[in-house]
PDB file of C-alpha atoms in Angstrom:
ATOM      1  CA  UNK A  27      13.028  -5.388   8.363  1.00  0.00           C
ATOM      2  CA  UNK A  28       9.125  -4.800   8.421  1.00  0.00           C
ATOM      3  CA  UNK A  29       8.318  -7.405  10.511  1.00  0.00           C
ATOM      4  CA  UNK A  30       5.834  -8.908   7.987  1.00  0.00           C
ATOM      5  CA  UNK A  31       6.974 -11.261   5.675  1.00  0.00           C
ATOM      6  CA  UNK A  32       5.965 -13.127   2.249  1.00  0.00           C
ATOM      7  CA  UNK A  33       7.002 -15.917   0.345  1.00  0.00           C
ATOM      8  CA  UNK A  34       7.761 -16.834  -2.531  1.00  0.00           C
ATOM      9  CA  UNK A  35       9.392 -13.521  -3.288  1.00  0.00           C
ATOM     10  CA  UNK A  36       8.586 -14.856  -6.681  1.00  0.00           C
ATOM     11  CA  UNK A  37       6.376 -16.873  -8.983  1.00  0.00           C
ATOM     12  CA  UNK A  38       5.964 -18.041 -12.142  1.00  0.00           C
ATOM     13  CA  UNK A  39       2.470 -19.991 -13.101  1.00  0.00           C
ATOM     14  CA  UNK A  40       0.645 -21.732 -15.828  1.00  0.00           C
ATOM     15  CA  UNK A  41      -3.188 -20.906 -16.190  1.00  0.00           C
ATOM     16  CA  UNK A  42      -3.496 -24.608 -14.848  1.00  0.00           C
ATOM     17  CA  UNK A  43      -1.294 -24.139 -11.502  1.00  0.00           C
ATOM     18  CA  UNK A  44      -2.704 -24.302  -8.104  1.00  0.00           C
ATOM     19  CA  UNK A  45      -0.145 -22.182  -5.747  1.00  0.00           C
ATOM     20  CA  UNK A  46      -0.286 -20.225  -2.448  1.00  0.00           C
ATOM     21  CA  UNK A  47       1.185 -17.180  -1.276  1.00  0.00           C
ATOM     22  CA  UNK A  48       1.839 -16.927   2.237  1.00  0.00           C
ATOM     23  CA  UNK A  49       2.323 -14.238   4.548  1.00  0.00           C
ATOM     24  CA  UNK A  50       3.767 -13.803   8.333  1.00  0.00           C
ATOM     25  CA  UNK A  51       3.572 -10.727  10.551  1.00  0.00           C
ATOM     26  CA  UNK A  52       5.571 -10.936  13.860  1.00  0.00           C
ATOM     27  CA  UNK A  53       4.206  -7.591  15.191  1.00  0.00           C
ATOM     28  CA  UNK A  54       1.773  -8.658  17.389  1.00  0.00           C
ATOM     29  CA  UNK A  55      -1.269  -7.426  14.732  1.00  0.00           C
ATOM     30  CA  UNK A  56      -4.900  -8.568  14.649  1.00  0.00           C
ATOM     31  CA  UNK A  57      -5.709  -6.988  11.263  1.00  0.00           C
ATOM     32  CA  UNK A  58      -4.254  -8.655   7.770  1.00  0.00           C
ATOM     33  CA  UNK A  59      -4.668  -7.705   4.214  1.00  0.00           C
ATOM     34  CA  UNK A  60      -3.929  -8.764   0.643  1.00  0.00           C
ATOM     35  CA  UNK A  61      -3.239  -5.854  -2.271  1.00  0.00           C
ATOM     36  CA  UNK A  62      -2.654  -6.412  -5.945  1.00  0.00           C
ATOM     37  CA  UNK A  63      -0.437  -4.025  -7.473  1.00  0.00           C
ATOM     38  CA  UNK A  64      -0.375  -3.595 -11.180  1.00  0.00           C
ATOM     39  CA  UNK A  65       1.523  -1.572 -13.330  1.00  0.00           C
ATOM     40  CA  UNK A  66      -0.098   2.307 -13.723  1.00  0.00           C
ATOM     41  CA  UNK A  67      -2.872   1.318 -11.658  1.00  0.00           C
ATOM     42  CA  UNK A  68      -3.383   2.055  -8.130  1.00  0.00           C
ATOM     43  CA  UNK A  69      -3.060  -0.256  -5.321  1.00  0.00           C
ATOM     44  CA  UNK A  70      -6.645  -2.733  -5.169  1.00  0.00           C
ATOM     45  CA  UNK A  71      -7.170  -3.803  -1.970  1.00  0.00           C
ATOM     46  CA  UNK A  72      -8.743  -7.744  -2.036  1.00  0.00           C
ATOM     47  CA  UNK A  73      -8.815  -8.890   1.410  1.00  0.00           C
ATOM     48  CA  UNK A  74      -9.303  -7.785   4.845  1.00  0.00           C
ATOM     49  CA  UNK A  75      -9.392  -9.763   8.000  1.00  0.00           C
ATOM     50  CA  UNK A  76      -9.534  -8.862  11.638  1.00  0.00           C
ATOM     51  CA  UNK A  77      -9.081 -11.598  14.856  1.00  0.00           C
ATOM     52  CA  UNK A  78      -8.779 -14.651  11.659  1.00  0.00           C
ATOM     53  CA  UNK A  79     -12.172 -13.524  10.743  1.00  0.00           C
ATOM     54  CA  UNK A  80     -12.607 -12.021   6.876  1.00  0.00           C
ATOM     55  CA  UNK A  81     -14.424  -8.604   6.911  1.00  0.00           C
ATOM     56  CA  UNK A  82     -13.880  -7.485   3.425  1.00  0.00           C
ATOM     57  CA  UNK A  83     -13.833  -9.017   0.528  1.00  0.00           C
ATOM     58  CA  UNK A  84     -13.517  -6.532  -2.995  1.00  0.00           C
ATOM     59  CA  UNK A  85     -15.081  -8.198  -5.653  1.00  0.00           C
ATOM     60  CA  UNK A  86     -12.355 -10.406  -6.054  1.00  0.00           C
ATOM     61  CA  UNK A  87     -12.682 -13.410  -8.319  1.00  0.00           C
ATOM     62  CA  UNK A  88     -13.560 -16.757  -6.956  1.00  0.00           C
ATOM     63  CA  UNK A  89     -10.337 -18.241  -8.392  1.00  0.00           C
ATOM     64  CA  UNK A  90      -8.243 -15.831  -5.181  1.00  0.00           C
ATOM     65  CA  UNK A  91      -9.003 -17.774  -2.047  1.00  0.00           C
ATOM     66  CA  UNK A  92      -7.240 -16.600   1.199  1.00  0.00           C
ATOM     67  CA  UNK A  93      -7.214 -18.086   4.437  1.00  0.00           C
ATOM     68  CA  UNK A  94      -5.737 -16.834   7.574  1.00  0.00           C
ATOM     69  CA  UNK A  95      -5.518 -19.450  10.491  1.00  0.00           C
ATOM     70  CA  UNK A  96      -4.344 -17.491  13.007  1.00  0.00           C
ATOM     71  CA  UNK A  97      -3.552 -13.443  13.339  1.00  0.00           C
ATOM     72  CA  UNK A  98      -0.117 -14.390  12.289  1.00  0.00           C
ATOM     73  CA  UNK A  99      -0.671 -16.084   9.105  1.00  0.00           C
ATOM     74  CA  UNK A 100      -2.009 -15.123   6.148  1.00  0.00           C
ATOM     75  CA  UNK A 101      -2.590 -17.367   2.758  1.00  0.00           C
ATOM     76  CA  UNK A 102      -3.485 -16.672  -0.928  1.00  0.00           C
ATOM     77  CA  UNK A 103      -4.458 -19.744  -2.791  1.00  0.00           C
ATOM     78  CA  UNK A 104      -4.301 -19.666  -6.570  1.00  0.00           C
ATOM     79  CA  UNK A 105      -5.696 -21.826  -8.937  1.00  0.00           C
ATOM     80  CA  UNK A 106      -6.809 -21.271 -12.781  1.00  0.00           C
ATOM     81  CA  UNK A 107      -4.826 -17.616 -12.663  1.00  0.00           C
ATOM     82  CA  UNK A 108      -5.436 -15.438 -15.962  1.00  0.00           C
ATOM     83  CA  UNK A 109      -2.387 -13.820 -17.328  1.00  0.00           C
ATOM     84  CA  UNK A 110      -3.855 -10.460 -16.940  1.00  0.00           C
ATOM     85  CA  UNK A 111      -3.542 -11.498 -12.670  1.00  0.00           C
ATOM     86  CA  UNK A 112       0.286 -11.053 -13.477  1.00  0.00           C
ATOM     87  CA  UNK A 113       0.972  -8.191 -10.602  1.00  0.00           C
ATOM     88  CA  UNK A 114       2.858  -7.562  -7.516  1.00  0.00           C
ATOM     89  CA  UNK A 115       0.921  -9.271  -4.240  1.00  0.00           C
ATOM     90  CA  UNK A 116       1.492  -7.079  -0.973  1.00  0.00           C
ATOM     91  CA  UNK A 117       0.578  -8.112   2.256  1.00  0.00           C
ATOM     92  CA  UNK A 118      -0.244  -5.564   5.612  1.00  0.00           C
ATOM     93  CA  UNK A 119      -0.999  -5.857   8.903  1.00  0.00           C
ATOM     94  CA  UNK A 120      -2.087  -3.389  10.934  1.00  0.00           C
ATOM     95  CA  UNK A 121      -2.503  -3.678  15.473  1.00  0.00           C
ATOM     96  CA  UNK A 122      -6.098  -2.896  14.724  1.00  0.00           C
ATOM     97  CA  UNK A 123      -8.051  -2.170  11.013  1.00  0.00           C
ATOM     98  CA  UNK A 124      -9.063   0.910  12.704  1.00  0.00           C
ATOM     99  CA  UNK A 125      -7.692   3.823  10.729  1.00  0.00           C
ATOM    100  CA  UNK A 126      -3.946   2.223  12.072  1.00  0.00           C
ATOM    101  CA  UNK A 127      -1.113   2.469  10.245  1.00  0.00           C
ATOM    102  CA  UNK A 128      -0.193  -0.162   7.416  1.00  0.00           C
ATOM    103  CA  UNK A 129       3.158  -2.384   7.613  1.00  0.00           C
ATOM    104  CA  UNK A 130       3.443  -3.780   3.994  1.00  0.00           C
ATOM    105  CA  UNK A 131       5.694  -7.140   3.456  1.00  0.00           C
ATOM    106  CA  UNK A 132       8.067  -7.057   0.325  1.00  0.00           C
ATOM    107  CA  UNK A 133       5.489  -8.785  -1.725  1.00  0.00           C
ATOM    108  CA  UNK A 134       5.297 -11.867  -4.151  1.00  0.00           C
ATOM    109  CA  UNK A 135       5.672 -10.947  -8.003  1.00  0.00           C
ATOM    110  CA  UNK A 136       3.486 -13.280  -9.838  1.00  0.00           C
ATOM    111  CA  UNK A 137       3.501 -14.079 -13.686  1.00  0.00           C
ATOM    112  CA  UNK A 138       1.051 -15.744 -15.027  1.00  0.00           C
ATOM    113  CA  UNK A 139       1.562 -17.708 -18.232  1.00  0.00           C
TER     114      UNK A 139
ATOM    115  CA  UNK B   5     -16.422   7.362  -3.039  1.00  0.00           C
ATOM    116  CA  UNK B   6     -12.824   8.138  -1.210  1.00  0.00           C
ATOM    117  CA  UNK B   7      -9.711   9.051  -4.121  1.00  0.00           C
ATOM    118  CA  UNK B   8      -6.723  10.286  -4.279  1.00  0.00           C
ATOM    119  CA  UNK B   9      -4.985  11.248  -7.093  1.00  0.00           C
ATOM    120  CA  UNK B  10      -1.036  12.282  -7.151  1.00  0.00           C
ATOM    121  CA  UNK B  11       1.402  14.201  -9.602  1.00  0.00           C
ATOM    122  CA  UNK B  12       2.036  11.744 -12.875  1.00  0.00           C
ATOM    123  CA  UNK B  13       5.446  10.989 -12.976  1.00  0.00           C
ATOM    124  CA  UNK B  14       8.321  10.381 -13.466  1.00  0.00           C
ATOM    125  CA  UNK B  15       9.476  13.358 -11.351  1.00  0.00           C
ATOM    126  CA  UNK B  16      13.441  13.353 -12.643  1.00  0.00           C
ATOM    127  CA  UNK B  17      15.846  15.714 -10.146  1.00  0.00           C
ATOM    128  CA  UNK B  18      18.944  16.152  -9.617  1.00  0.00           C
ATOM    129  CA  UNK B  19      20.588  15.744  -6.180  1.00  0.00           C
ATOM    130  CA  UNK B  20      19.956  18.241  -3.751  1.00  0.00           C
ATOM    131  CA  UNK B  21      16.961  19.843  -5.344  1.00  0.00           C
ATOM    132  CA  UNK B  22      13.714  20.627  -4.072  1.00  0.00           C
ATOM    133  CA  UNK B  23      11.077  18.256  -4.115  1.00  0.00           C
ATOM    134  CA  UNK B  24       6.950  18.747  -4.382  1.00  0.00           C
ATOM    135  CA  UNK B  25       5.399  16.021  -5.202  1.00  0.00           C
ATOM    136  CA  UNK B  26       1.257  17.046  -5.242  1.00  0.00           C
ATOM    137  CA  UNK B  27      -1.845  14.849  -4.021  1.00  0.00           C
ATOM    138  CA  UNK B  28      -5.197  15.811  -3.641  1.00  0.00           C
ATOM    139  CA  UNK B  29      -7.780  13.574  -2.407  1.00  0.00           C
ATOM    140  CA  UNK B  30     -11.602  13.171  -2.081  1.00  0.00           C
ATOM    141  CA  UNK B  31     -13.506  11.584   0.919  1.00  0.00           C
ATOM    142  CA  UNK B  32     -16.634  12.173   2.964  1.00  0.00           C
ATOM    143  CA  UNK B  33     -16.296  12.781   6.863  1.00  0.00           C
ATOM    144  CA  UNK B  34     -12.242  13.076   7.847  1.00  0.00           C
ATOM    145  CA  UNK B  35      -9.541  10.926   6.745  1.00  0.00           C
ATOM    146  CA  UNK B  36      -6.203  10.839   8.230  1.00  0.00           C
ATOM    147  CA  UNK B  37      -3.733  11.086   5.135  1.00  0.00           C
ATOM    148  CA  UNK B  38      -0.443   8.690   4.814  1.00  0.00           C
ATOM    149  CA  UNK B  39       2.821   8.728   2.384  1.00  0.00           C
ATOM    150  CA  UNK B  40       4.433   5.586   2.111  1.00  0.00           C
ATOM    151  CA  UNK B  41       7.309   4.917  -0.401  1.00  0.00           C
ATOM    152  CA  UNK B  42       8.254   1.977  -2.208  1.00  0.00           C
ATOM    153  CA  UNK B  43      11.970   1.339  -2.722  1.00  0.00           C
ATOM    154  CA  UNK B  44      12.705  -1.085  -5.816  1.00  0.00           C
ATOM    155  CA  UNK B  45      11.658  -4.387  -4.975  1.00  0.00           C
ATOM    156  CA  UNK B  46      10.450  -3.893  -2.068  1.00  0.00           C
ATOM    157  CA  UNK B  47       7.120  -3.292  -0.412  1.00  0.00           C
ATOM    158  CA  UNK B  48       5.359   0.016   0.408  1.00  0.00           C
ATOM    159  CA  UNK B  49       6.434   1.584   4.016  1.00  0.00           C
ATOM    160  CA  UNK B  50       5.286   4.310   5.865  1.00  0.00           C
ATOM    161  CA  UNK B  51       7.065   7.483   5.551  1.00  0.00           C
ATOM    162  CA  UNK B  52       4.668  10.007   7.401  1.00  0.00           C
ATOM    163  CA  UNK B  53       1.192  10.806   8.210  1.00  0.00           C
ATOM    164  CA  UNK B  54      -1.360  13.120   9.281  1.00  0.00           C
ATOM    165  CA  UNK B  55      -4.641  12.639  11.534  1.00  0.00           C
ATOM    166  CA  UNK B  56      -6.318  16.169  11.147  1.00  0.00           C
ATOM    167  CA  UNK B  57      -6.198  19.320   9.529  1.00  0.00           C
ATOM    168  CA  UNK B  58      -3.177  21.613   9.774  1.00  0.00           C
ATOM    169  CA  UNK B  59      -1.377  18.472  11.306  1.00  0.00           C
ATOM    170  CA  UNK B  60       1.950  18.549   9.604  1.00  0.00           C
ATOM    171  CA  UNK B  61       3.525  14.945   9.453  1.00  0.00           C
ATOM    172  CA  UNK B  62       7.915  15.356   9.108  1.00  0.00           C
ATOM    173  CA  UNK B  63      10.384  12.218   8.308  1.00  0.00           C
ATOM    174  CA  UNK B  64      13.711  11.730   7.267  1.00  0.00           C
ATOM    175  CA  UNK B  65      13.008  15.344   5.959  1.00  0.00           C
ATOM    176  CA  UNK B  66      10.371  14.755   4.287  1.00  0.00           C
ATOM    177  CA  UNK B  67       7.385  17.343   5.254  1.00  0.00           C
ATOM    178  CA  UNK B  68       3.686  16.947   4.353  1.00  0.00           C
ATOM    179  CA  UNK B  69       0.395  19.390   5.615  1.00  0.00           C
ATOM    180  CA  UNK B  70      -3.253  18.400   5.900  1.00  0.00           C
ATOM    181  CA  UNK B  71      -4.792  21.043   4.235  1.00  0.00           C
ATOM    182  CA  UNK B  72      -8.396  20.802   4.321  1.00  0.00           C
ATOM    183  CA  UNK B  73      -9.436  23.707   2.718  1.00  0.00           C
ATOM    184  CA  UNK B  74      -7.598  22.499  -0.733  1.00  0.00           C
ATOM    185  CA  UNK B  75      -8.268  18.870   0.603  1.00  0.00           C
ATOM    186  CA  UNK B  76      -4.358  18.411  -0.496  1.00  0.00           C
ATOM    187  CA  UNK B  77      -1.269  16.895   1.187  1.00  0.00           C
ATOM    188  CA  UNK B  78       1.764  17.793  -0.847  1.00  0.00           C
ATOM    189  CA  UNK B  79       5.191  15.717  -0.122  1.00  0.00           C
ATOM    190  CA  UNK B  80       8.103  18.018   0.162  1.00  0.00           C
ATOM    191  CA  UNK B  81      11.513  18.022   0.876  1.00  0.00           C
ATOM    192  CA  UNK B  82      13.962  20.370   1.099  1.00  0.00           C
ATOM    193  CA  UNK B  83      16.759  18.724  -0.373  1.00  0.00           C
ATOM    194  CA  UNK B  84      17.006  15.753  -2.722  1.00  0.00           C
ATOM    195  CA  UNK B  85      19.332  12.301  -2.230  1.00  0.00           C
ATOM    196  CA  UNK B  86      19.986   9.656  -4.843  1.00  0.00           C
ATOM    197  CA  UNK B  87      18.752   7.657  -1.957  1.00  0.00           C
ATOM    198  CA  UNK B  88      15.195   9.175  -2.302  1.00  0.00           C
ATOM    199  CA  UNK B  89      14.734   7.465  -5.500  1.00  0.00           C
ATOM    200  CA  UNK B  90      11.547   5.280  -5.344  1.00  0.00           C
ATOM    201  CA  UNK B  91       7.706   5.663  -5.942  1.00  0.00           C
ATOM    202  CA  UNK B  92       5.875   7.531  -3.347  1.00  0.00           C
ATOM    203  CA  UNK B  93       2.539   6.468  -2.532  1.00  0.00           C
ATOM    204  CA  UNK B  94      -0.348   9.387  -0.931  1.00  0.00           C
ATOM    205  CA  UNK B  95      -3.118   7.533   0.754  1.00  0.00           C
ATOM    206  CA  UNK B  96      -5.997   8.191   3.432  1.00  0.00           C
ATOM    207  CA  UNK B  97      -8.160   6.302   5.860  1.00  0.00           C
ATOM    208  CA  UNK B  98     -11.795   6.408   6.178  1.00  0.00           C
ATOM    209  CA  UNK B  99     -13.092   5.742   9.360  1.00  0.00           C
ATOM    210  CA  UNK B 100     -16.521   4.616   7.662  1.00  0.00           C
ATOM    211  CA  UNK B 101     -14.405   1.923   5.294  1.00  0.00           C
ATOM    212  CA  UNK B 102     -11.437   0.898   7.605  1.00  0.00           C
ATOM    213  CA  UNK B 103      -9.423   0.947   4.445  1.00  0.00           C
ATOM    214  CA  UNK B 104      -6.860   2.660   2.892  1.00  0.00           C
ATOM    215  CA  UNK B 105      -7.167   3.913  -0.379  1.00  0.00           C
ATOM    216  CA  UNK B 106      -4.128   4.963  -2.318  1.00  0.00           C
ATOM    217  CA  UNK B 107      -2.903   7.269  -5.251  1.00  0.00           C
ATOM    218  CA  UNK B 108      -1.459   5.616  -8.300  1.00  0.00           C
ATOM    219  CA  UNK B 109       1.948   6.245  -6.707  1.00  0.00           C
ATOM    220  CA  UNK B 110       4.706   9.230  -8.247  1.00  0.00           C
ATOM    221  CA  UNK B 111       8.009   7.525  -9.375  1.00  0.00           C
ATOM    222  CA  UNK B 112      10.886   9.708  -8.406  1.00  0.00           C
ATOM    223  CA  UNK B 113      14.351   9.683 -10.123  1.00  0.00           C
ATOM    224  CA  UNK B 114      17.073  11.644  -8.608  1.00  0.00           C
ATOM    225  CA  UNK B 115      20.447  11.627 -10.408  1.00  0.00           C
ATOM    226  CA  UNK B 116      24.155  12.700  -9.093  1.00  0.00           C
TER     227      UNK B 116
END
């Protein structure tokens, strides 16, 4: 048990979909992030956000929108996915996004058809 | 800009072996330097780190150095389990970015 969690654990989606991702951490963090992970690729970081507030965004496409409502929370909306957005979707939280150590939930695997 | 770039695997043992798996990295200033490991389906957890040079981080008997003269941090372990089977992840921290940039993770196999 990592203390952050993520749900669905799984997805499947047409190109049309709209769907979220959500993600909990009950550590007590104020720093939240959202990864892709694809296969033979390293991990992409796409969001960052520290006290609710976003601080980083990677040049990730306008149709990932996340949303975090309260230090707790974290939420990936979907909509018009590509198949080539197929990938593993890890969520951290960190106490601080000050060089602190990483806690990574177990992550959504998304297929996009 | 920061990289790090580990040991293509698979890295295929048998139990009990020795294990090196290599990662060198590039960044400006000083990064601390992480391992995490991924077990299958699941996400990526921490298995040791290192804030400075000549820090050695040590878990579940896994060893890694901060070298900064090679700018490396090789994961080692002594002795291999079936257990240890997973991808291993080498990552550091730039205090300029506030991010952590990662390898492209070594998948380890160790058989019986």
């Amino acid at each position: 048990e990592t203390g952050v969690t993520q749900t669905p654990r799984h997805l499947v989606m047409g190109m049309t979909n709209k769907k979220s991702l959500k993600c909990e951490q009950h550590l007590g963090h104020n720093a939240m992030y959202w990864y892709k992970q694809s296969a033979k690729k390293p991990l992409e970081l796409m969001f960052v956000y520290s006290l609710e507030e976003r601080v980083e965004n990677n040049s990730v496409p306008s149709r990932f929108s996340p949303e975090c409502p309260n230090s707790s929370h974290l939420f990936l909306h979907l909509h018009t996915l590509q198949p080539e957005d197929s990938a593993l979707y890890l969520c951290a939280s960190s106490l601080d996004r000050e060089l602190e150590t990483q806690y990574f939930g177990p992550g959504t695997r998304l297929l996009v058809l | 800009g920061n990289s790090v770039t580990q040991m293509e695997g698979p890295v295929t043992l048998s139990e009990e072996a020795f294990l090196t798996i290599n990662c060198t990295y590039t960044a400006t200033g000083y990064p601390s330097l992480f391992w995490y490991v991924q077990y299958p389906g699941e996400g990526l957890q921490l298995l040791l780190k290192a804030t400075k040079a000549d820090d050695k981080g040590s878990n579940k008997g896994f060893e890694a150095t901060y070298r900064k003269e090679t700018t490396s941090f090789h994961l080692e372990k002594g002795s291999v389990q079936v257990s240890d089977s997973a991808v291993y992840f080498c990552a550091l921290s730039d205090i300029r970015y506030s991010t952590l940039t990662f390898g492209k993770g070594t998948m380890l196999l160790v058989s019986p």
